[in-house]
Structures are given as C-alpha cells and as structure tokens.
XYZ file of C-alpha atoms in Angstrom:
605
model
C -21.905 -0.146 3.619
C -22.638 3.482 3.008
C -20.707 6.325 4.475
C -21.573 9.769 5.689
C -20.395 12.942 4.022
C -17.282 13.001 6.133
C -16.306 9.540 5.002
C -17.195 7.821 8.274
C -19.521 4.840 8.324
C -23.085 5.331 9.411
C -24.097 4.097 12.846
C -24.670 0.387 12.828
C -26.536 -2.073 14.976
C -23.329 -3.523 16.411
C -22.864 -0.431 18.571
C -25.767 -1.510 20.778
C -23.679 -3.994 22.732
C -20.267 -5.523 23.001
C -21.481 -9.027 22.106
C -22.959 -7.664 18.875
C -19.597 -6.082 18.053
C -17.820 -9.425 18.352
C -20.192 -11.008 15.809
C -18.214 -9.189 13.149
C -15.168 -11.296 14.013
C -16.896 -14.559 13.022
C -15.533 -14.613 9.427
C -12.018 -14.493 10.904
C -12.734 -17.233 13.455
C -14.566 -19.748 11.224
C -11.490 -21.051 9.331
C -10.038 -22.301 12.626
C -12.989 -24.309 13.942
C -10.790 -27.361 14.594
C -8.445 -25.335 16.772
C -11.411 -24.027 18.732
C -12.651 -27.598 19.164
C -9.284 -28.707 20.592
C -9.207 -25.706 22.896
C -12.812 -26.403 23.949
C -12.059 -30.044 24.847
C -8.991 -28.985 26.845
C -11.096 -26.311 28.523
C -13.796 -28.773 29.597
C -11.215 -31.259 30.922
C -9.435 -28.518 32.892
C -12.700 -27.199 34.347
C -13.821 -30.723 35.274
C -10.496 -31.376 36.996
C -10.808 -28.159 38.983
C -14.342 -29.046 40.074
C -13.180 -32.505 41.239
C -10.682 -31.082 43.738
C -13.199 -29.920 46.428
C -14.851 -33.357 46.429
C -11.448 -34.953 47.096
C -10.950 -32.587 50.018
C -14.371 -33.560 51.427
C -13.380 -37.223 51.289
C -10.058 -36.457 52.965
C -11.694 -34.510 55.822
C -14.558 -36.902 56.494
C -12.578 -40.148 56.095
C -9.253 -39.029 57.527
C -10.184 -36.610 60.267
C -13.808 -37.371 61.061
C -15.207 -39.024 64.191
C -14.769 -42.546 62.704
C -11.153 -42.031 61.576
C -8.896 -44.998 62.371
C -6.231 -47.267 60.936
C -8.427 -48.241 57.984
C -8.974 -44.580 57.035
C -5.240 -44.056 56.353
C -5.601 -46.161 53.224
C -8.487 -43.995 52.082
C -6.457 -40.828 52.749
C -3.578 -42.208 50.652
C -5.976 -43.034 47.837
C -7.549 -39.590 48.028
C -4.158 -37.880 47.815
C -3.081 -40.065 44.888
C -6.344 -39.242 43.148
C -5.796 -35.566 43.951
C -2.325 -35.692 42.356
C -3.743 -37.461 39.279
C -6.405 -34.763 38.963
C -3.734 -32.068 39.269
C -1.678 -33.739 36.522
C -4.699 -33.864 34.193
C -5.442 -30.245 35.076
C -1.863 -29.213 34.200
C -1.885 -31.011 30.840
C -5.325 -29.678 29.889
C -4.413 -26.129 30.944
C -1.200 -26.214 28.870
C -3.095 -27.517 25.823
C -5.769 -24.835 26.252
C -3.164 -22.076 26.650
C -1.252 -23.138 23.539
C -4.385 -23.481 21.407
C -5.966 -20.177 22.351
C -2.647 -18.302 22.138
C -2.140 -19.656 18.616
C -5.678 -18.596 17.728
C -5.102 -15.096 19.125
C -1.928 -14.586 17.086
C -3.374 -16.127 13.904
C -6.690 -14.250 13.957
C -4.943 -10.952 14.754
C -2.572 -11.419 11.824
C -5.547 -12.185 9.546
C -7.411 -9.071 10.725
C -4.364 -6.851 10.202
C -3.923 -8.220 6.685
C -7.617 -7.789 5.891
C -7.770 -4.207 7.177
C -4.571 -3.155 5.416
C -5.593 -4.815 2.141
C -8.969 -3.071 2.390
C -7.507 0.350 3.177
C -5.022 0.346 0.284
C -7.919 -0.200 -2.138
C -9.814 2.903 -0.999
C -10.139 5.931 -3.253
C -8.433 9.267 -2.450
C -11.758 10.458 -1.006
C -11.180 8.106 1.942
C -7.745 9.578 2.631
C -9.133 13.110 2.399
C -11.199 12.459 5.518
C -9.228 9.793 7.411
C -5.901 10.458 9.118
C -3.112 7.992 8.406
C -2.192 7.893 12.094
C -5.721 6.799 12.978
C -5.536 3.915 10.505
C -2.155 2.884 11.943
C -3.582 3.015 15.467
C -6.379 0.679 14.437
C -3.889 -1.679 12.788
C -1.702 -1.850 15.916
C -3.406 -0.915 19.180
C -6.894 -2.108 18.290
C -5.760 -5.424 16.829
C -3.625 -6.038 19.939
C -6.757 -5.683 22.073
C -8.573 -8.169 19.853
C -5.601 -10.525 20.172
C -6.022 -10.332 23.947
C -9.708 -11.213 23.653
C -9.311 -14.089 21.185
C -6.104 -15.419 22.716
C -7.018 -15.046 26.394
C -10.323 -13.464 27.325
C -12.665 -15.806 25.401
C -10.920 -18.822 26.880
C -10.963 -17.318 30.370
C -14.606 -16.388 30.035
C -15.641 -19.892 28.928
C -13.495 -21.482 31.623
C -15.052 -19.372 34.348
C -18.565 -19.874 32.994
C -17.996 -23.641 33.246
C -16.534 -23.292 36.725
C -19.423 -21.052 37.771
C -22.108 -23.428 36.476
C -20.333 -26.571 37.705
C -19.594 -25.017 41.073
C -23.204 -23.891 41.373
C -24.477 -27.413 40.683
C -22.119 -28.846 43.304
C -23.204 -26.201 45.797
C -26.786 -27.366 45.337
C -25.684 -30.968 45.812
C -23.827 -30.021 49.001
C -26.441 -27.734 50.579
C -29.564 -26.625 48.663
C -30.629 -24.287 51.471
C -27.386 -22.299 51.656
C -27.101 -22.258 47.855
C -30.597 -20.804 47.477
C -29.687 -17.977 49.866
C -26.402 -17.250 48.064
C -28.065 -17.151 44.612
C -30.763 -14.751 45.797
C -28.152 -12.364 47.179
C -25.923 -12.667 44.073
C -28.814 -11.662 41.784
C -29.102 -8.417 43.742
C -25.362 -7.743 43.304
C -25.292 -8.278 39.518
C -27.541 -5.334 38.604
C -25.216 -2.501 39.730
C -22.245 -4.299 38.159
C -23.979 -4.506 34.743
C -25.106 -0.872 34.857
C -21.659 0.424 35.721
C -20.077 -1.867 33.102
C -21.780 0.107 30.337
C -19.981 3.274 31.434
C -16.666 1.394 31.349
C -17.343 0.363 27.743
C -18.010 3.935 26.615
C -14.869 5.191 28.341
C -12.866 2.374 26.716
C -13.891 3.494 23.239
C -13.174 7.143 24.061
C -9.725 6.152 25.309
C -8.916 4.361 22.046
C -10.082 7.394 20.045
C -7.795 9.720 22.016
C -4.803 7.412 21.440
C -5.591 7.378 17.707
C -5.743 11.199 17.663
C -2.315 11.419 19.290
C -0.889 8.904 16.799
C -2.363 10.825 13.874
C -0.841 14.088 15.120
C 2.574 12.469 15.628
C 2.530 10.932 12.139
C 1.610 14.245 10.530
C 4.368 16.191 12.310
C 7.091 13.555 11.812
C 6.371 13.593 8.077
C 6.818 17.369 8.013
C 9.898 17.784 10.212
C 11.890 19.963 7.766
C 9.004 22.446 7.664
C 8.526 22.316 11.442
C 12.216 22.977 12.044
C 12.443 25.634 9.349
C 9.742 27.622 11.165
C 11.276 26.767 14.597
C 8.041 25.185 15.789
C 9.685 22.237 17.575
C 8.593 23.345 21.058
C 5.126 24.319 19.849
C 4.562 20.936 18.191
C 5.969 19.151 21.248
C 3.478 21.073 23.392
C 0.614 20.237 21.024
C 1.534 16.554 21.107
C 1.960 16.723 24.875
C -1.534 18.178 25.181
C -2.941 15.396 23.010
C -1.093 12.751 25.053
C -2.340 14.288 28.291
C -5.884 14.239 26.916
C -5.473 10.548 26.095
C -4.004 9.970 29.563
C -6.927 11.733 31.255
C -9.445 9.658 29.300
C -7.489 6.483 30.084
C -7.433 7.383 33.786
C -11.196 7.830 33.798
C -11.482 4.398 32.208
C -9.040 2.881 34.722
C -10.827 4.505 37.665
C -14.163 3.209 36.410
C -12.758 -0.294 35.942
C -11.089 -0.214 39.363
C -14.373 0.808 40.980
C -16.227 -1.870 39.011
C -13.747 -4.532 40.161
C -13.965 -3.350 43.775
C -17.767 -3.308 43.641
C -17.906 -6.815 42.208
C -15.485 -8.266 44.771
C -17.103 -6.588 47.789
C -20.644 -7.545 46.819
C -19.848 -11.104 45.749
C -17.489 -12.013 48.577
C -19.697 -10.248 51.140
C -22.528 -12.489 50.037
C -20.365 -15.606 50.273
C -18.957 -14.730 53.700
C -22.474 -14.246 55.021
C -23.602 -17.612 53.695
C -20.495 -19.353 55.044
C -21.269 -17.889 58.463
C -24.617 -19.612 58.236
C -22.857 -22.851 57.219
C -20.504 -22.698 60.195
C -23.506 -22.537 62.515
C -25.035 -25.524 60.656
C -21.905 -27.601 61.446
C -22.092 -26.577 65.094
C -25.733 -27.668 65.141
C -24.837 -31.022 63.511
C -26.912 -30.551 60.312
C -23.716 -30.532 58.152
C -20.430 -32.442 58.377
C -17.064 -30.747 58.433
C -16.334 -32.274 55.020
C -19.564 -30.855 53.613
C -18.692 -27.386 54.879
C -15.138 -27.658 53.538
C -16.496 -28.766 50.167
C -19.083 -25.961 50.214
C -16.371 -23.395 51.038
C -14.169 -24.566 48.159
C -17.048 -24.611 45.672
C -18.179 -21.210 46.886
C -14.610 -19.959 46.387
C -14.606 -21.387 42.866
C -17.953 -19.727 42.099
C -16.814 -16.409 43.610
C -13.485 -16.592 41.791
C -15.298 -17.325 38.529
C -17.571 -14.312 39.006
C -14.601 -12.070 39.850
C -12.676 -13.348 36.815
C -15.726 -12.860 34.604
C -16.060 -9.244 35.747
C -12.367 -8.743 34.916
C -12.818 -10.418 31.543
C -15.883 -8.299 30.889
C -13.769 -5.197 31.456
C -11.301 -6.438 28.829
C -14.173 -7.415 26.553
C -15.739 -3.958 26.878
C -12.449 -2.372 25.866
C -11.925 -4.805 22.993
C -15.515 -4.276 21.845
C -14.701 -0.642 21.141
C -11.582 -1.710 19.232
C -13.612 -4.265 17.280
C -16.192 -1.659 16.326
C -13.458 0.672 15.069
C -11.856 -2.060 12.947
C -15.199 -3.222 11.576
C -16.034 0.382 10.705
C -12.839 0.495 8.678
C -13.634 -2.803 6.960
C -17.200 -1.653 6.279
C -16.168 1.467 4.361
C -16.747 0.943 0.650
C -15.009 3.041 -1.945
C -17.208 4.797 -4.468
C -14.672 3.736 -7.110
C -15.381 0.069 -7.800
C -14.542 -2.360 -10.587
C -17.519 -2.959 -12.913
C -19.378 -6.239 -12.493
C -18.470 -7.226 -16.069
C -15.367 -5.241 -17.062
C -14.610 -4.640 -20.706
C -11.212 -5.157 -22.293
C -9.164 -2.471 -23.985
C -8.523 -2.981 -27.704
C -5.012 -4.086 -28.667
C -2.448 -1.353 -28.094
C -1.866 0.838 -31.119
C 1.686 1.510 -32.268
C 1.385 5.239 -31.629
C -0.344 5.234 -28.218
C -3.861 5.557 -26.862
C -6.771 7.741 -27.907
C -8.359 9.762 -25.112
C -11.555 11.786 -24.959
C -13.402 13.765 -22.310
C -17.044 14.500 -23.126
C -18.668 17.314 -21.119
C -16.984 16.238 -17.856
C -17.961 18.061 -14.643
C -16.635 17.201 -11.197
C -16.665 18.538 -7.627
C -14.549 17.151 -4.794
C -16.616 15.533 -2.006
C -15.096 17.948 0.505
C -16.097 20.935 -1.704
C -19.393 19.927 -3.331
C -20.381 23.494 -4.245
C -17.213 24.208 -6.242
C -16.693 22.724 -9.715
C -13.087 21.569 -10.058
C -13.867 20.627 -13.673
C -16.643 22.535 -15.434
C -18.040 20.892 -18.607
C -14.609 19.921 -19.974
C -14.543 18.445 -23.468
C -11.259 17.311 -25.002
C -10.216 14.843 -27.718
C -6.625 13.587 -27.823
C -5.394 11.573 -30.801
C -3.071 8.563 -30.437
C 0.554 9.721 -30.232
C -0.390 13.359 -29.609
C 1.419 15.426 -26.963
C -0.880 17.791 -25.077
C 0.382 20.419 -22.649
C -2.008 21.662 -19.955
C -1.216 25.065 -18.444
C -3.033 27.570 -16.283
C -2.911 29.224 -12.877
C -2.967 27.211 -9.638
C -6.418 25.804 -8.925
C -7.376 25.752 -12.594
C -8.106 21.990 -12.501
C -4.935 20.575 -14.072
C -4.131 18.029 -11.349
C -7.820 17.175 -11.004
C -7.791 16.266 -14.685
C -5.015 13.736 -14.041
C -6.884 12.276 -11.071
C -9.933 11.785 -13.252
C -7.898 10.052 -15.964
C -6.583 7.590 -13.349
C -10.147 7.197 -12.030
C -9.287 8.229 -8.514
C -12.668 9.944 -8.732
C -15.652 9.614 -11.061
C -17.205 12.692 -12.686
C -20.664 13.789 -11.607
C -21.558 14.173 -15.281
C -19.961 13.407 -18.626
C -17.685 10.527 -19.627
C -13.981 9.804 -20.106
C -13.015 7.269 -22.760
C -9.717 5.502 -23.374
C -9.452 4.013 -26.855
C -13.205 4.435 -27.182
C -14.087 2.615 -23.939
C -15.644 4.432 -20.986
C -13.041 4.072 -18.218
C -15.834 3.212 -15.742
C -16.324 -0.011 -17.707
C -12.663 -1.006 -17.325
C -11.117 -3.018 -14.519
C -9.129 -0.548 -12.376
C -5.910 -2.525 -12.842
C -6.433 -2.548 -16.608
C -7.006 1.206 -16.701
C -4.156 2.176 -14.420
C -1.865 -0.332 -16.055
C -2.346 1.626 -19.312
C -1.425 4.938 -17.682
C 2.009 6.007 -16.475
C 2.445 9.062 -14.271
C 5.349 11.147 -13.052
C 3.851 13.158 -10.155
C 5.015 16.555 -8.986
C 5.650 15.206 -5.480
C 7.829 12.178 -6.091
C 7.325 9.195 -3.765
C 10.472 7.240 -2.909
C 10.005 4.067 -0.873
C 12.269 2.759 1.903
C 14.122 0.399 -0.415
C 17.159 0.414 -2.705
C 17.350 2.219 -6.035
C 16.738 -0.956 -8.039
C 13.493 -1.770 -6.222
C 12.289 1.839 -6.331
C 12.521 1.878 -10.132
C 11.166 -1.668 -10.393
C 8.004 -0.403 -8.703
C 6.985 0.644 -12.213
C 6.815 -3.009 -13.307
C 7.315 -5.691 -10.673
C 8.467 -8.392 -13.129
C 11.139 -6.260 -14.816
C 14.669 -7.640 -15.009
C 17.670 -5.794 -13.585
C 18.790 -4.923 -17.112
C 15.402 -3.409 -17.941
C 15.570 -1.340 -14.756
C 19.033 -0.078 -15.636
C 17.911 0.750 -19.189
C 14.993 2.805 -17.825
C 17.387 4.616 -15.501
C 19.660 5.435 -18.457
C 16.720 6.891 -20.407
C 15.799 9.036 -17.368
C 19.389 10.283 -16.931
C 19.483 8.565 -13.526
C 22.062 5.846 -14.208
C 25.130 7.992 -13.571
C 24.159 9.310 -10.156
C 22.869 5.883 -9.054
C 26.192 4.315 -10.017
C 27.958 6.897 -7.838
C 25.950 5.870 -4.752
C 27.901 3.758 -2.197
C 26.300 0.469 -3.305
C 25.087 1.513 -6.729
C 21.610 0.183 -7.524
C 21.562 -1.682 -4.187
C 21.948 1.560 -2.224
C 19.195 2.218 0.316
C 17.641 5.595 -0.514
C 16.339 6.420 2.989
C 12.801 7.004 4.166
C 10.950 9.070 1.516
C 14.243 9.361 -0.388
C 15.951 11.690 2.113
C 19.381 10.696 0.763
C 18.593 12.071 -2.698
C 18.243 15.587 -4.032
C 14.919 16.754 -5.460
C 16.166 16.333 -9.022
C 17.447 12.836 -8.326
C 14.111 11.785 -6.837
C 12.381 13.178 -9.936
C 14.588 11.128 -12.247
C 13.867 7.962 -10.236
C 10.150 8.650 -10.750
C 10.659 9.198 -14.477
C 12.621 5.936 -14.745
C 9.770 4.171 -12.939
C 7.216 5.490 -15.437
C 9.419 4.617 -18.425
C 9.866 1.072 -17.120
C 6.087 0.676 -17.011
C 5.954 1.574 -20.733
C 2.265 2.653 -20.817
C 0.385 3.855 -23.935
C -0.701 7.006 -22.036
C 1.911 9.050 -20.136
C 0.993 11.789 -17.638
C 3.735 14.225 -16.645
C 2.875 16.509 -13.718
C 5.677 19.094 -13.571
C 8.068 16.239 -14.402
C 11.103 18.510 -14.726
C 10.204 21.085 -12.071
C 12.852 19.960 -9.565
C 15.734 19.611 -12.014
C 18.666 21.911 -12.551
C 19.336 23.188 -16.050
C 21.734 20.375 -17.006
C 19.518 17.601 -15.630
C 16.466 19.187 -17.248
C 18.209 19.140 -20.596
C 19.086 15.460 -20.172
C 15.641 14.441 -18.918
C 13.832 16.534 -21.514
C 15.680 14.655 -24.214
C 14.859 11.336 -22.547
C 11.190 12.282 -22.212
C 10.975 13.332 -25.851
C 12.358 9.947 -26.832
C 9.944 8.250 -24.422
C 6.973 10.110 -25.903
C 7.489 8.368 -29.215
C 4.834 5.712 -29.621
C 2.597 6.940 -26.826
C 0.115 9.674 -26.025
C 1.450 12.223 -23.551
C -0.256 14.857 -21.427
C 2.017 17.340 -19.657
C 1.155 19.707 -16.820
C 3.700 22.507 -16.627
C 3.995 25.940 -15.126
C 7.331 26.490 -16.894
C 6.212 27.247 -20.423
C 9.634 26.544 -21.891
C 8.962 22.825 -21.373
C 5.688 22.805 -23.351
C 6.462 24.909 -26.412
C 7.109 21.822 -28.522
C 3.771 20.192 -27.626
C 1.356 19.444 -30.467
C -1.345 21.368 -28.621
C -1.515 23.522 -25.531
C -4.682 23.530 -23.418
C -5.158 26.549 -21.159
C -7.395 25.991 -18.130
C -8.953 28.456 -15.710
C -11.517 27.787 -12.955
C -12.023 24.214 -14.150
C -12.730 25.154 -17.784
C -10.708 24.978 -20.989
C -10.506 28.595 -22.086
C -7.834 28.494 -24.830
C -6.458 25.853 -27.194
C -3.653 26.053 -29.738
C 0.125 25.946 -30.150
C 2.590 28.352 -28.573
C 2.634 30.840 -31.448
C -1.142 30.949 -31.950
C -1.828 31.372 -28.226
C 0.733 34.175 -27.878
C -0.881 35.884 -30.865
C -4.298 35.451 -29.217
C -3.230 37.771 -26.418
C -5.146 35.913 -23.674
C -4.187 34.080 -20.488
C -1.379 32.093 -22.111
C 0.088 35.207 -23.677
C 0.142 36.899 -20.254
C 1.803 33.861 -18.640
C 4.357 33.695 -21.444
C 5.106 37.415 -21.222
C 5.678 37.168 -17.464
C 7.922 34.101 -17.638
C 9.972 35.034 -20.668
C 10.307 38.615 -19.439
C 11.657 37.276 -16.141
C 14.032 35.004 -17.974
C 15.183 37.932 -20.076
C 15.754 40.117 -17.021
C 17.646 37.341 -15.259
C 20.042 36.989 -18.139
C-alpha cells in the first residue's frame, strides 16, 4: 500500500461503502469459522423458535376461544401452552448459546486486531511517526477497536437474527394473508429509500466524530508528556482551554451524529409502523366481514410485529455498523501503511565479528527528510572508519550529526550513495542483524516504566542479573542503583521521573554496554552528567571502546580530544577532518568552536 507525502494512505475502494470496509476484517474472522458455525446454528434455532410463537397463539385463539370452543378444546389449549413453553425453553437455550459465542468472538477478534495494529505500528520507520500523532494511534487502538468489538460481538449477530426474523416473518405473512402482505410490502419499499439516503449522512458524521476524538486524544498525550515545560511557562490554563476547545469540537460533531441517528431512528419507526398500522386496520375490517378468522388476524399482527421489530432493529444495527465502518476504515488504513524501510527479500549475513570492531564506510551519501525534501540533511558525505577506530563528529546544530546516526541505524535510506558495515551494504542486511550490531546511547534517554534491572536488560533480553549488574558497574550506575529503596528492583517511574538526568544517562550507557555491539554510537553520552559522574563514565566508556568501533557526537569538545579522528560537519557536509591539534592549527570551524569553549572554561575558572 502506498502512502501520500504526508504519510497517510491513499484513498481506497473500501471507502465507497460500509460493507466494503468490513471486508478487511475477514483475515481476522477466518480462524474462528467453527465458532461462527456454532453461533449460526444457535441463531437459526432461536429465530425459528421466535417464528413458531405466533402460530401457537393462532391455534390457542381459534381452538380455545373460537365459535366451536368446547370441552374438547381445553385439551388443545393445554397442548398449545405446553408447546409454547417448550418453544420458549428452546429459544432461551439457543439465545444463550448465541450470546456466548458471539461475545467470545467479539473479544477474541478485537484482541487480535489490537495486537496486529500495535505490532504493525512498532515496525514503522521514523517517517511514519513524523506525520502521525501518537494519540491518534492510541485512539485507534482503543476507541476504534471497541466499536469493532461491538459489531463482531453484537451487531453482526443481531443483524443476522433480524434478517432471519424479517424473511421468516414475511413468508408467514404471505401464508396468513397474501393480499394484506402485498399491500404492506409495497408501502415498505417506499419507506426504505429515505432511510437509506439519510443513513449515508450518519456514516460520514460517524467517521468525523471518531476523527475529532482522536485529535483530542493526540493533544492530551502531547501535553501530558510535556507537563514540566507547560508548568514552567505557566500555560496550564491555556492548555486546559485548548483541550477544552478540542473536546467541545468532538462533542459538537458527536451531537450532530447523535441527532442524525435519532432522526433516522424516528423516521424508520414512524414510516414502518405507520405502514403496519394501516394494513392492520384493513385486517380488522376483514375479520368483521368474515374473510379472516380472529386467529389469523392475531397471527398476522404478531408476524407483522416481528417484521416491524426486525426492520427497526436492523436500522439501529445499521447505525452502529455505519459508525464501526468508519472505525474499521481507520484501522485498516493503519494496517495498510507500509514502511519504506523493509528487510531485503534475501538478506545477507555479516562476516564474523572482528576482535577490534566493525569497519564502516559511507560512499557519497546524500539524504533529505521526507518532510523537508528540498533541504539536504546530508550532502555527498564520504567517510571510511577502520575497525576499532574512535571518530568524533562535531559541528553546529543542524549540521547533520544526528541524521548521520539515523542513517547508520537505517531509520532512513539515503536518496543516493551507500553505507556499508564490514563491507556489506546495510540495505542488504536484515534490520535485526544490522541494529543488533549497533549500540546507541541517545541524547534524550528513554527510561521505561519498569525497575532498574529490566531497564538495563532492555539492551539484551537474555542477559543474566549478574551481567546486568556488571554493565551497571562499567557505566558507574551500580552505586546509585544500590541506594534506591529496592535496589535493582526499584521502579523508576514513568519516563524515569524518579532519576536525575545524569542517572538516566548512566542507565542508557549500561544498556548499550550490555548489548556489547561491534559499533557503538554515542550521542552526547555525557552531556547530562556532573563533573564527577562524567569522569567516572568517561573512564567506563574508554574501557568499553576497546574492541569496538565508536562514533561520538559531542558539543563539548573536551570529551572528543582523545578521539583518533575528529570530523567537522556543517550544512550536511564534512568540511574538516583531523585530530584536535591539527584542526586547531587549521584555524577553521573547529578552531573557532574550541576557542569559544576553552575561553569560556578559562573565564569560568
């Protein structure tokens, strides 16, 4: 499935109608065919039992209360009531079986869809998350899947049940009185057209309503993740007002949908029941004239009620189906998005790991972000890194340093040029193989809602507790973790709110060291550390660099002076290369940066 420039899927055929939208659910329904069969049998038995009840009433009226009623008819009445109770018992058992089966299906299919959507989303490239709000994805995972649960677990069953009741009731109406039934069908056909036309408007409003709810969720998620900033700038009331406006917009859209559905329901009931009342009026006159029995009219009334009730229920179900169709489209859109970053059809293997790390080369690499296609983030970059070499990358903000790291992890592919790891183009490697060979300590450390042990173990899921502790020691994190209330079992809070910036950084370093990759990427790895922690971590990192290739991004030049080579970037290009002394002597960008930083350090002291 292709996507548009803004990352959204192109319009698809399924948007033409709600039934087409539900076709996309078939892969999730097929594994449970047996359950559907059980539910279908129970459904048919329940519908048949319901349709048998009016006939029993006809027998009761004609045999028990008709002109020929007598002593002998009491036996028939008793038999009819016993049969009626037996039918009711069968109806109860079949209804319970149908309810259990379809409810199980609704829960199971919804869980499968949630798993499929989440598994699909987490495999998308960063380009997807540039254009899609997290809150919108969460809304689709929760609200939209709940609507689908309602359809699979209730609405489909109700729709089939009422279709059976409608068709069966219609047949019995013909059997009872073909003339009256012909009149009622002709009038019902005239009532269906306005209901169908107005139903389309309900469907559009249903989709708009879901979109507004997703917008509100996205806004709430964004603000809640930035509460320290919001409160620091005293924007609490402003953000509350913004969210309130978004909620009110969603409410207004929902009210339009509710009003449209209410009018649709009213229209359906008035038209359908008006038709039935008119026909029953004709039937009453037929009884008075002697062309129908009282039992026939009673039976006709009950079957007409069943048919009318089925039509009313179907209009209600259609309203739910219209709403769920919009939710289904949104989920299928999410599942249809395909990342531009895909595993090759026949991935190559990396050569055995060398003792001193991985070789890396960039050959004339150029790249522009999808959101900024006219600006080159990397402009014809060529770089060769030997195994075991430590490269420092410096330059002003926006020079392309972080982009370089994203390319090495293959979060994006270059528009031209090639990147090779140990001589193999990284586009020919399985993504797990490539990323398994690369360790990264990002500038913005991610701490998960788990304990310290599990946060470090994220670097290698099969690591033992002792290996985790050893990695923490190397990252100078062991001491502060031990001082936590429960040591390594201490919960670190959402996004690590219980830790300082330096402590979060050391957890991230321990995670990367535990992974033990041949290529290590350090993005401002010591930027959040105090002087003492920086000294400890710098020593740990220097020890960790032994036996692996390391690339360091740093604004603080004091941390890169001991690198084998320093690469200076500006506007996506490599403009200077050398060691600290040679670059200072060159008198270029690096020399200016060094003069500014070391002058400031000198003044401070």
